Structures are given as structure tokens and as C-alpha cells.
């Protein structure tokens, strides 16, 4: 049977070397390179040409920026997704979408296999393999970089042997993954836990020390948990995120330096620049605090960690995420209103909150005039509230 393969193509050294490797070492007869535009800012036509020059039979580019933000970014904001408390899953959220595109492209081009350039040490292989397996288990998955044991230099030498032009771009001493939700930097110098990143590592954020001396105030409007406006101006999700990335980034907000617990069991040090996502999650958390009853809020905070881990682990298409979204969805009904954040030299604080659906009621809490809270009920309430503890004390004597 002829082997027709769709390769997830990024234009980088590894996925480019995958093209000759698939053909010469893994028996691929027909290779379709598929590049997804998730807002990484690459020009797509040169990317397509590069894949063809490297020996792909066909090359397609798909612009999924808008879909990425709507279908993946927004649910993550609604879930206040922060893996291990810090990482808003900017890279992780892209993989189930790339997996979906591999499956769709395979169907359109009559392919029986898909391929990616992930190594066997990372999370991305887990996410892509799980996604493809869950969406179409008939597709064979070929992962050249999991099979070859090339060093960086050997990968480049292998490509050159197969007529691929040497990579002219200056190699950085670390690896970068970029999309509209954020930027990840890992490996190389970053592996040394005592090395404090120098400014050239960062590109979406200004150093907090160099950020403006005057704070910025920004108001984000939400409708049912979806961010819809910035400073009163209604914006489409993709535009809104782009705007907040530059605003927060220019104030030094959005840098994360974390020791991360990978799915495959290793700890790895990772740097992220996620200004827009961190800002939106912060504002969304605050609006939820204003609009949700305490019991729902507290339960949701527990489940958010579970949601984040499931998505980090590559189970976007699994039943757990779907079930958790079934919890999240109705909680967003009243998450409508505006939160103003103050950005100053890498810090973010809440400056104002408002919502027509707020559960904060001044007439209940005020010590001023017009209070409707019935204080006479408090004594009986406290009596019953403490009852089980008093019984416990009694029987424990
Ligand atoms: N460690 C991060 C994650 O698992 C980032 C992965 C970035 N991917 C890459 N191929 N550089 O989500």
C-alpha cells in the first residue's frame, strides 16, 4: 500500500529534516506538508515554498488564528487555566488544533498517515498523538525525531545531504515556540537553573525596570465569560488579544520563569511570555469573584486545576475536559461586566470592578445607612454552625 503522509510543518530545522527522513528512511511515497498559522507571525508563502524545496509533494498553509483564539483561548480563559499555577497553556492549546488539522488534511488529501517533528522527551508528541488517535485511530503516526538520534548538527548535516539549503538564520542558544497566545523559550542556556535570563531571551515584553514610570489603566469588558471589549471598544477576540499582548507587554507584565512538570515525568525549566493571557485571566477571575456565589466559585477553583492538567497532558479531546466544560459553561452565565486593571512595571492590580449582575450588594454589607442585613439572625446561625464542632469536642474528651 502506498504511504501518503501529512506532516505538521513549522519551517524549523527539525520538521524540515523530517521531509527527506520520511521519504528515505520511513517509506513515505507522498508527503503533504501542512503549516498552521496560529499567529506566530511567520510569512506563510515562504513557508510553503520551503516545504516544497525540501521535497514535499504538496504544501498547504491554513490560517487558524481566529479559530485558535475562539475555540481554544477563550475556553482556557473561562477555566482560568494556569498549569501548576503559572502557565496559561499557550503552547499546549495549539496542539489539539494542529492535531485536528492533521486529521482534516489527511482526509482531504487521501492520506493514511500523519507525522510531526516532536522528540520523545516533550509534551507536544503526547498531545499530537493523543489527538490524532482520538479523532481517527486508523491513521498511522510517524515521528521521525523520536526515532533518529541526531544531534542538532547531525540534523542539519542530514538535511544538507538531501539538498536542503543550509539554514541561514542565526541559531539561538535556546528553542522558541510562538503563537498568538504566547511565547515559550526552553532548552540551551535555560537548562542551567542558576542562569538568570538576559534581556535577549524576551521579545514580547519590556523589562519591568525599563517599563514606563506612569501606570496604565485598562478596562476589559466580558459578556458571559467571553472578553468582548477593551476600554469600551468592542473587539473581535483575535484583535482584543493582540491589543492586550502589546499593552501588558509594554508594561513588563507577562513573564513567567517556571520549573515545569512534563507529562513524560521530567522536570524542565521553561520561560513564557504571556501578557495578554495573564491579563485576561486575572480580569476574568476578578469578575467571577464579583458575580459567582462562593460555593460555585470555590468548587470552580478546584476544577480549574484539573482542567489545566488535563489540557496540559494532551487530553483536550478526552471525556474529562468535556465533562469539566459542562461545569464551566453554566457558571459563565452572569460573568458579565467590566474589570479595570492597573499595569505598572511588571505588576498588575485590580483598580475597579463593575457588573449589573454583581453578587456584591452594598445594601447587605454596608455599615452605613439603609442596611437590609438582619443581624438578629446571626446568633442562631453561629450556634448551629458550631454545633458539629461542639459535639466533636464533647465526644473526644
Ligand atoms: N513546555 C511547554 C508545553 O509543554 C512548551 C512546549 C513548546 N513546544 C516546543 N516544541 N518548543 O506546553
Short mmCIF file of C-alpha atoms and ligand atoms in Angstrom, two decimals:
data_model
loop_
_atom_site.label_atom_id
_atom_site.label_comp_id
_atom_site.label_asym_id
_atom_site.label_seq_id
_atom_site.Cartn_x
_atom_site.Cartn_y
_atom_site.Cartn_z
CA UNK A 1 0.00 0.00 0.00
CA UNK A 2 1.37 3.43 -0.82
CA UNK A 3 2.16 5.54 2.20
CA UNK A 4 0.69 9.02 1.96
CA UNK A 5 1.66 11.26 4.86
CA UNK A 6 0.60 14.68 6.14
CA UNK A 7 3.40 16.34 8.09
CA UNK A 8 2.81 19.12 10.63
CA UNK A 9 5.33 21.61 9.27
CA UNK A 10 6.76 24.66 11.06
CA UNK A 11 9.69 25.55 8.81
CA UNK A 12 12.19 24.81 11.57
CA UNK A 13 15.30 22.65 11.33
CA UNK A 14 13.60 19.51 12.69
CA UNK A 15 10.37 19.49 10.70
CA UNK A 16 12.33 20.35 7.54
CA UNK A 17 14.64 17.37 8.07
CA UNK A 18 11.53 15.21 8.58
CA UNK A 19 10.68 15.56 4.88
CA UNK A 20 13.69 13.62 3.45
CA UNK A 21 13.67 11.34 6.50
CA UNK A 22 10.05 10.32 5.93
CA UNK A 23 10.76 9.61 2.28
CA UNK A 24 14.12 7.85 2.55
CA UNK A 25 14.04 6.15 5.93
CA UNK A 26 10.34 5.65 6.69
CA UNK A 27 8.96 4.69 3.29
CA UNK A 28 6.68 7.65 2.59
CA UNK A 29 5.58 7.78 -1.06
CA UNK A 30 3.72 11.07 -0.91
CA UNK A 31 4.27 13.89 1.58
CA UNK A 32 1.90 16.78 2.19
CA UNK A 33 3.41 19.49 4.42
CA UNK A 34 0.75 21.27 6.48
CA UNK A 35 1.65 24.53 8.20
CA UNK A 36 -0.81 26.07 10.63
CA UNK A 37 -0.85 29.80 11.24
CA UNK A 38 -1.57 30.20 14.95
CA UNK A 39 -0.37 33.79 14.92
CA UNK A 40 3.36 33.11 15.11
CA UNK A 41 3.92 35.95 12.65
CA UNK A 42 5.72 33.86 10.01
CA UNK A 43 5.01 34.65 6.40
CA UNK A 44 3.09 31.74 5.02
CA UNK A 45 4.03 31.73 1.34
CA UNK A 46 7.81 31.39 2.01
CA UNK A 47 6.97 28.59 4.45
CA UNK A 48 5.04 26.74 1.76
CA UNK A 49 7.90 27.19 -0.73
CA UNK A 50 10.43 25.97 1.81
CA UNK A 51 8.49 22.74 2.33
CA UNK A 52 8.31 22.13 -1.42
CA UNK A 53 12.02 22.89 -1.85
CA UNK A 54 12.77 20.39 0.93
CA UNK A 55 10.99 17.74 -1.13
CA UNK A 56 7.35 17.78 -0.07
CA UNK A 57 4.96 16.77 -2.88
CA UNK A 58 2.37 19.24 -1.75
CA UNK A 59 2.27 22.02 0.83
CA UNK A 60 -0.72 23.71 2.41
CA UNK A 61 -0.96 26.57 4.86
CA UNK A 62 -4.04 27.11 6.97
CA UNK A 63 -4.82 30.33 8.78
CA UNK A 64 -6.47 29.25 12.03
CA UNK A 65 -5.58 32.28 14.20
CA UNK A 66 -9.15 33.29 14.74
CA UNK A 67 -10.35 29.74 15.39
CA UNK A 68 -7.42 29.22 17.78
CA UNK A 69 -8.43 32.16 19.96
CA UNK A 70 -12.17 31.47 19.84
CA UNK A 71 -12.18 27.70 20.28
CA UNK A 72 -9.12 27.22 22.48
CA UNK A 73 -8.03 30.55 24.01
CA UNK A 74 -11.46 31.59 25.27
CA UNK A 75 -12.34 28.30 26.96
CA UNK A 76 -8.92 28.48 28.67
CA UNK A 77 -9.72 31.98 29.95
CA UNK A 78 -13.12 30.78 31.17
CA UNK A 79 -11.34 27.96 33.01
CA UNK A 80 -8.70 30.43 34.32
CA UNK A 81 -6.25 27.81 33.09
CA UNK A 82 -2.85 28.05 34.75
CA UNK A 83 -0.91 24.78 34.75
CA UNK A 84 0.92 24.37 38.04
CA UNK A 85 -0.39 27.79 38.95
CA UNK A 86 1.63 29.73 36.37
CA UNK A 87 1.47 28.58 32.75
CA UNK A 88 -1.61 29.62 30.75
CA UNK A 89 -1.07 26.73 28.29
CA UNK A 90 -0.22 28.97 25.33
CA UNK A 91 1.76 26.27 23.51
CA UNK A 92 -0.25 23.35 24.87
CA UNK A 93 -3.54 24.70 23.49
CA UNK A 94 -2.15 24.80 19.95
CA UNK A 95 -1.51 21.07 19.72
CA UNK A 96 -5.06 19.72 19.77
CA UNK A 97 -5.84 22.21 16.99
CA UNK A 98 -2.80 21.13 14.95
CA UNK A 99 -3.88 17.53 15.55
CA UNK A 100 -7.37 18.32 14.25
CA UNK A 101 -5.84 19.94 11.17
CA UNK A 102 -3.62 16.91 10.53
CA UNK A 103 -6.68 14.67 10.59
CA UNK A 104 -8.71 17.04 8.35
CA UNK A 105 -5.82 17.43 5.89
CA UNK A 106 -5.28 13.67 5.78
CA UNK A 107 -8.92 13.22 4.83
CA UNK A 108 -8.80 15.93 2.14
CA UNK A 109 -5.58 14.56 0.60
CA UNK A 110 -6.37 10.87 0.91
CA UNK A 111 -3.52 10.19 3.33
CA UNK A 112 -3.22 7.16 5.57
CA UNK A 113 -0.55 8.53 7.92
CA UNK A 114 0.33 11.74 9.75
CA UNK A 115 3.67 12.92 11.03
CA UNK A 116 5.26 15.52 13.30
CA UNK A 117 8.75 16.61 14.28
CA UNK A 118 8.37 16.23 18.05
CA UNK A 119 11.04 14.45 20.05
CA UNK A 120 10.30 11.70 22.55
CA UNK A 121 11.06 13.90 25.55
CA UNK A 122 8.43 16.57 25.25
CA UNK A 123 4.73 17.13 25.81
CA UNK A 124 3.86 18.02 22.24
CA UNK A 125 4.25 14.43 20.95
CA UNK A 126 1.83 13.29 23.66
CA UNK A 127 -0.73 15.94 22.70
CA UNK A 128 -0.50 15.34 18.95
CA UNK A 129 -0.50 11.55 19.17
CA UNK A 130 -3.45 11.54 21.59
CA UNK A 131 -5.44 13.99 19.45
CA UNK A 132 -4.88 12.08 16.22
CA UNK A 133 -5.57 8.74 17.90
CA UNK A 134 -8.80 10.03 19.42
CA UNK A 135 -10.07 11.63 16.21
CA UNK A 136 -9.08 8.93 13.72
CA UNK A 137 -7.45 5.81 15.08
CA UNK A 138 -6.92 4.42 11.54
CA UNK A 139 -4.17 6.95 10.83
CA UNK A 140 -0.61 5.76 11.30
CA UNK A 141 1.58 8.20 13.25
CA UNK A 142 5.18 8.68 12.10
CA UNK A 143 7.53 10.60 14.39
CA UNK A 144 10.98 10.80 12.77
CA UNK A 145 12.55 12.88 15.56
CA UNK A 146 11.53 10.21 18.07
CA UNK A 147 13.37 7.63 16.01
CA UNK A 148 16.53 9.34 14.83
CA UNK A 149 19.23 10.06 17.33
CA UNK A 150 20.63 13.14 15.58
CA UNK A 151 22.29 15.98 17.41
CA UNK A 152 21.42 19.45 16.14
CA UNK A 153 24.49 19.46 13.89
CA UNK A 154 23.68 15.99 12.56
CA UNK A 155 20.11 17.04 11.75
CA UNK A 156 21.44 19.95 9.69
CA UNK A 157 24.05 17.72 8.02
CA UNK A 158 21.35 15.16 7.16
CA UNK A 159 19.21 17.90 5.57
CA UNK A 160 22.13 19.25 3.58
CA UNK A 161 22.99 15.76 2.33
CA UNK A 162 19.46 15.70 0.89
CA UNK A 163 19.89 19.01 -0.87
CA UNK A 164 18.19 21.28 1.67
CA UNK A 165 19.80 24.71 1.74
CA UNK A 166 21.72 25.37 4.95
CA UNK A 167 19.72 27.29 7.49
CA UNK A 168 20.88 30.84 7.12
CA UNK A 169 19.14 32.20 10.17
CA UNK A 170 21.34 32.59 13.22
CA UNK A 171 20.60 29.74 15.63
CA UNK A 172 19.69 30.95 19.10
CA UNK A 173 21.08 29.18 22.16
CA UNK A 174 17.52 28.07 23.11
CA UNK A 175 14.30 26.85 21.43
CA UNK A 176 11.27 29.06 20.79
CA UNK A 177 7.59 28.28 20.25
CA UNK A 178 5.37 31.22 19.40
CA UNK A 179 1.68 31.81 18.73
CA UNK A 180 -0.93 34.49 19.42
CA UNK A 181 -1.50 33.18 22.98
CA UNK A 182 2.16 33.46 23.95
CA UNK A 183 5.80 32.60 23.50
CA UNK A 184 7.76 29.74 25.05
CA UNK A 185 11.54 29.58 25.41
CA UNK A 186 13.27 26.40 26.58
CA UNK A 187 16.48 24.35 26.32
CA UNK A 188 20.04 25.54 25.81
CA UNK A 189 21.18 28.10 28.37
CA UNK A 190 17.81 27.91 30.17
CA UNK A 191 18.60 24.36 31.34
CA UNK A 192 21.04 25.89 33.85
CA UNK A 193 18.73 26.69 36.78
CA UNK A 194 21.20 29.24 38.17
CA UNK A 195 21.23 31.27 34.96
CA UNK A 196 19.06 34.37 35.15
CA UNK A 197 17.64 35.11 31.69
CA UNK A 198 19.20 38.10 29.97
CA UNK A 199 17.07 40.56 28.03
CA UNK A 200 17.67 38.92 24.63
CA UNK A 201 15.60 35.91 25.72
CA UNK A 202 12.46 38.03 25.86
CA UNK A 203 10.72 39.57 22.90
CA UNK A 204 7.05 40.31 23.70
CA UNK A 205 7.68 42.08 27.00
CA UNK A 206 9.64 45.08 28.17
CA UNK A 207 11.83 44.57 31.22
CA UNK A 208 9.83 45.71 34.27
CA UNK A 209 12.71 48.03 35.19
CA UNK A 210 12.53 49.69 31.77
CA UNK A 211 8.71 49.92 31.65
CA UNK A 212 7.03 53.37 31.74
CA UNK A 213 7.12 55.30 35.04
CA UNK A 214 3.43 56.08 34.69
CA UNK A 215 0.98 53.21 35.20
CA UNK A 216 -1.63 52.31 32.58
CA UNK A 217 -5.25 51.55 33.38
CA UNK A 218 -7.10 49.16 31.11
CA UNK A 219 -10.73 48.13 31.31
CA UNK A 220 -11.75 44.74 29.96
CA UNK A 221 -15.43 44.06 29.32
CA UNK A 222 -16.79 40.49 29.46
CA UNK A 223 -20.10 39.07 28.28
CA UNK A 224 -20.93 35.65 29.77
CA UNK A 225 -17.27 34.97 30.45
CA UNK A 226 -16.06 36.00 26.99
CA UNK A 227 -13.81 39.08 26.74
CA UNK A 228 -15.52 41.44 24.32
CA UNK A 229 -14.12 44.93 24.79
CA UNK A 230 -11.09 46.96 25.79
CA UNK A 231 -11.68 50.44 27.23
CA UNK A 232 -15.25 50.36 25.96
CA UNK A 233 -14.31 49.46 22.39
CA UNK A 234 -15.79 46.18 21.17
CA UNK A 235 -13.16 43.97 19.58
CA UNK A 236 -13.06 40.55 17.93
CA UNK A 237 -11.22 38.03 20.15
CA UNK A 238 -8.09 37.87 17.97
CA UNK A 239 -7.76 41.67 17.81
CA UNK A 240 -8.52 42.02 21.51
CA UNK A 241 -5.81 39.54 22.47
CA UNK A 242 -3.28 41.19 20.16
CA UNK A 243 -4.01 44.57 21.69
CA UNK A 244 -3.65 43.32 25.26
CA UNK A 245 -0.45 41.45 24.42
CA UNK A 246 1.20 44.68 23.34
CA UNK A 247 -0.24 46.85 26.12
CA UNK A 248 0.56 44.48 29.00
CA UNK A 249 3.89 43.50 27.44
CA UNK A 250 4.96 47.14 27.17
CA UNK A 251 4.40 47.46 30.94
CA UNK A 252 6.56 44.43 31.68
CA UNK A 253 3.59 42.21 32.51
CA UNK A 254 3.57 38.59 31.35
CA UNK A 255 6.95 37.00 32.07
CA UNK A 256 6.96 33.54 33.65
CA UNK A 257 10.06 31.57 34.65
CA UNK A 258 9.00 28.17 35.94
CA UNK A 259 10.18 24.68 36.67
CA UNK A 260 7.63 22.62 34.84
CA UNK A 261 6.40 19.07 35.41
CA UNK A 262 6.25 17.45 31.98
CA UNK A 263 3.86 14.63 31.12
CA UNK A 264 6.73 12.21 30.46
CA UNK A 265 7.94 12.56 34.03
CA UNK A 266 10.83 15.00 33.75
CA UNK A 267 11.07 18.48 35.21
CA UNK A 268 12.14 21.16 32.80
CA UNK A 269 12.74 24.86 33.16
CA UNK A 270 10.59 26.93 30.85
CA UNK A 271 10.18 30.62 30.18
CA UNK A 272 6.94 32.11 28.91
CA UNK A 273 5.78 35.49 27.70
CA UNK A 274 2.02 35.52 28.05
CA UNK A 275 0.99 39.14 28.70
CA UNK A 276 -2.49 39.10 27.16
CA UNK A 277 -3.50 35.72 28.57
CA UNK A 278 -2.33 36.56 32.10
CA UNK A 279 -4.15 39.88 31.98
CA UNK A 280 -7.37 38.33 30.71
CA UNK A 281 -7.27 35.51 33.25
CA UNK A 282 -6.66 37.97 36.07
CA UNK A 283 -9.58 40.17 34.99
CA UNK A 284 -11.81 37.14 34.44
CA UNK A 285 -11.02 35.70 37.89
CA UNK A 286 -11.91 39.02 39.45
CA UNK A 287 -15.19 39.30 37.57
CA UNK A 288 -16.08 35.76 38.63
CA UNK A 289 -15.34 36.70 42.21
CA UNK A 290 -17.80 39.56 41.83
CA UNK A 291 -20.55 37.56 40.13
CA UNK A 292 -20.42 33.96 41.38
CA UNK A 293 -21.76 32.58 44.66
CA UNK A 294 -18.94 31.49 46.98
CA UNK A 295 -19.70 27.76 46.80
CA UNK A 296 -19.65 27.74 42.98
CA UNK A 297 -16.52 29.88 42.97
CA UNK A 298 -14.66 27.63 45.37
CA UNK A 299 -15.66 24.47 43.50
CA UNK A 300 -14.66 26.05 40.21
CA UNK A 301 -11.20 26.98 41.51
CA UNK A 302 -10.58 23.31 42.36
CA UNK A 303 -11.74 22.10 38.97
CA UNK A 304 -9.68 24.71 37.12
CA UNK A 305 -6.50 22.96 38.20
CA UNK A 306 -7.92 19.66 36.94
CA UNK A 307 -8.93 21.27 33.62
CA UNK A 308 -5.44 22.75 33.21
CA UNK A 309 -3.71 19.46 33.88
CA UNK A 310 -5.98 17.53 31.50
CA UNK A 311 -5.28 20.02 28.70
CA UNK A 312 -1.57 20.18 29.52
CA UNK A 313 -1.48 16.39 29.36
CA UNK A 314 -2.94 16.41 25.85
CA UNK A 315 -6.45 15.26 26.72
CA UNK A 316 -8.27 18.15 25.04
CA UNK A 317 -10.39 15.65 23.12
CA UNK A 318 -10.88 13.37 26.10
CA UNK A 319 -14.05 12.97 28.18
CA UNK A 320 -12.67 14.74 31.28
CA UNK A 321 -12.26 18.13 29.60
CA UNK A 322 -15.68 17.81 28.03
CA UNK A 323 -17.23 16.97 31.39
CA UNK A 324 -15.43 19.86 33.12
CA UNK A 325 -16.59 22.25 30.40
CA UNK A 326 -20.08 21.06 31.25
CA UNK A 327 -19.45 22.51 34.71
CA UNK A 328 -17.77 25.68 33.49
CA UNK A 329 -20.42 26.64 30.92
CA UNK A 330 -23.34 27.47 33.23
CA UNK A 331 -21.01 29.25 35.67
CA UNK A 332 -20.33 31.85 32.98
CA UNK A 333 -23.98 32.93 32.67
CA UNK A 334 -23.55 36.00 34.87
CA UNK A 335 -19.86 36.70 34.24
CA UNK A 336 -20.73 39.94 32.51
CA UNK A 337 -19.25 43.27 33.46
CA UNK A 338 -16.03 45.25 33.48
CA UNK A 339 -12.75 44.98 35.32
CA UNK A 340 -10.12 47.70 35.31
CA UNK A 341 -6.55 46.65 35.90
CA UNK A 342 -3.63 48.89 36.67
CA UNK A 343 -0.37 47.88 34.99
CA UNK A 344 2.85 49.13 36.43
CA UNK A 345 6.42 47.89 35.96
CA UNK A 346 5.61 44.20 35.61
CA UNK A 347 2.81 44.23 38.19
CA UNK A 348 -0.93 44.06 37.76
CA UNK A 349 -3.58 45.05 40.28
CA UNK A 350 -7.34 45.47 40.23
CA UNK A 351 -8.41 49.10 40.16
CA UNK A 352 -12.17 48.89 39.55
CA UNK A 353 -14.95 46.30 39.26
CA UNK A 354 -18.47 46.65 37.95
CA UNK A 355 -21.29 44.37 36.91
CA UNK A 356 -25.05 44.65 36.63
CA UNK A 357 -25.09 41.03 37.88
CA UNK A 358 -22.78 41.51 40.84
CA UNK A 359 -23.40 39.37 43.91
CA UNK A 360 -21.67 42.07 45.91
CA UNK A 361 -24.61 44.05 47.34
CA UNK A 362 -23.71 47.21 49.15
CA UNK A 363 -27.10 47.27 50.96
CA UNK A 364 -26.18 43.95 52.60
CA UNK A 365 -22.62 44.71 53.59
CA UNK A 366 -22.68 48.39 54.42
CA UNK A 367 -22.17 49.84 57.89
CA UNK A 368 -23.79 52.99 56.60
CA UNK A 369 -27.48 53.84 56.35
CA UNK A 370 -30.06 51.63 54.64
CA UNK A 371 -28.61 48.27 55.59
CA UNK A 372 -31.00 45.37 54.86
CA UNK A 373 -28.92 42.64 56.58
CA UNK A 374 -30.82 41.14 59.52
CA UNK A 375 -28.22 40.93 62.30
CA UNK A 376 -30.66 39.26 64.67
CA UNK A 377 -30.36 36.01 62.68
CA UNK A 378 -26.60 35.84 63.28
CA UNK A 379 -26.64 34.40 66.79
CA UNK A 380 -28.80 31.38 65.88
CA UNK A 381 -26.78 30.84 62.73
CA UNK A 382 -23.48 30.74 64.64
CA UNK A 383 -24.98 28.41 67.23
CA UNK A 384 -25.90 25.80 64.60
CA UNK A 385 -22.78 26.41 62.56
CA UNK A 386 -20.63 25.47 65.55
CA UNK A 387 -22.80 22.54 66.62
CA UNK A 388 -20.84 19.68 64.98
CA UNK A 389 -17.55 21.03 66.36
CA UNK A 390 -19.01 21.23 69.88
CA UNK A 391 -20.30 17.66 69.60
CA UNK A 392 -16.86 16.57 68.43
CA UNK A 393 -15.18 18.24 71.38
CA UNK A 394 -17.65 16.56 73.71
CA UNK A 395 -17.14 13.01 72.39
CA UNK A 396 -13.36 13.44 72.13
CA UNK A 397 -12.88 14.14 75.82
N1 LIG B 1 6.76 23.07 27.69
C1 LIG B 1 5.69 23.77 27.07
C2 LIG B 1 4.48 22.88 26.96
O1 LIG B 1 4.60 21.73 27.16
C3 LIG B 1 6.09 24.37 25.76
C4 LIG B 1 6.31 23.43 24.62
C5 LIG B 1 6.75 24.19 23.42
N2 LIG B 1 6.91 23.36 22.28
C6 LIG B 1 8.02 23.33 21.54
N3 LIG B 1 8.06 22.45 20.57
N4 LIG B 1 9.02 24.12 21.75
O2 LIG B 1 3.40 23.31 26.69
#
